[in-house]
Amino acid sequence: MELPATLNLVDLTVGAHLELTKLGRLRLGWLRKLGRRVTALVYAATLLVAFAATRAYAAEIGYLAPPGVAPNEFPSSQRPVARIVSPRRSAEEHRDALNEAGQIARVLELKPGMTVGDIGAGSGYHTVRLSYLVGPAGSVVAQDVTRDYLIELARRTEFLKLANVQFALGEPHDPRLPASSLDAAILVHTCITR
């Protein structure tokens, strides 16, 4: 049985940053010799570890404040609102080429030490860049209405060793953040609905 260059099971459950290198494939070559049952057990153990890690991230992600204004207090939208279909809107390289994060930082006069909210954080394009900008004395609150996006973003920030990011679950009409807890907030390609 030939082992792939990457363990797709791990890629899907733990994240692409855990791909095995060719050296890793050679080191795991002993699995081929032990047979399918042992290989299946290793895959099962990997899945269990990934599941436990996902549950740990999910347990840490919740609302930071009680509900605010009820959704019926807002006027209804005058057009249909598309459902969320992806945590990202385009490739990060393209957005970097346009200096999107730099333009936002300049307009909002963001500085080290500030607390900035990335409302509708999605895959974390701005969360990651703002984390470096505000530095260790500052913080970024990555807020989204989709818990799975926040779980994946938590994995990403852990991999990048970004210790100044906090995660907050919100509702489509209410970010559920404490009053006066942010120096600035950004909402990029986000729609607030009721």
mmCIF file of C-alpha atoms in Angstrom, residues 4 17 72 78 83 101 111 163 167 176 182 194:
data_model
loop_
_atom_site.group_PDB
_atom_site.id
_atom_site.type_symbol
_atom_site.label_atom_id
_atom_site.label_comp_id
_atom_site.label_asym_id
_atom_site.label_seq_id
_atom_site.Cartn_x
_atom_site.Cartn_y
_atom_site.Cartn_z
ATOM 1 C CA PRO A 4 0.373 9.605 -0.266
ATOM 2 C CA HIS A 17 -0.301 23.282 7.574
ATOM 3 C CA ASN A 72 -37.045 43.265 14.809
ATOM 4 C CA GLN A 78 -35.185 45.969 0.775
ATOM 5 C CA ARG A 83 -26.456 33.322 2.408
ATOM 6 C CA ALA A 101 -5.188 46.006 4.846
ATOM 7 C CA LYS A 111 -1.624 51.930 15.857
ATOM 8 C CA ALA A 163 -1.334 35.398 20.811
ATOM 9 C CA PHE A 167 -12.609 35.000 19.087
ATOM 10 C CA ARG A 176 -22.486 40.384 20.748
ATOM 11 C CA LEU A 182 -12.989 48.300 20.771
ATOM 12 C CA ARG A 194 -32.416 40.644 10.773
#
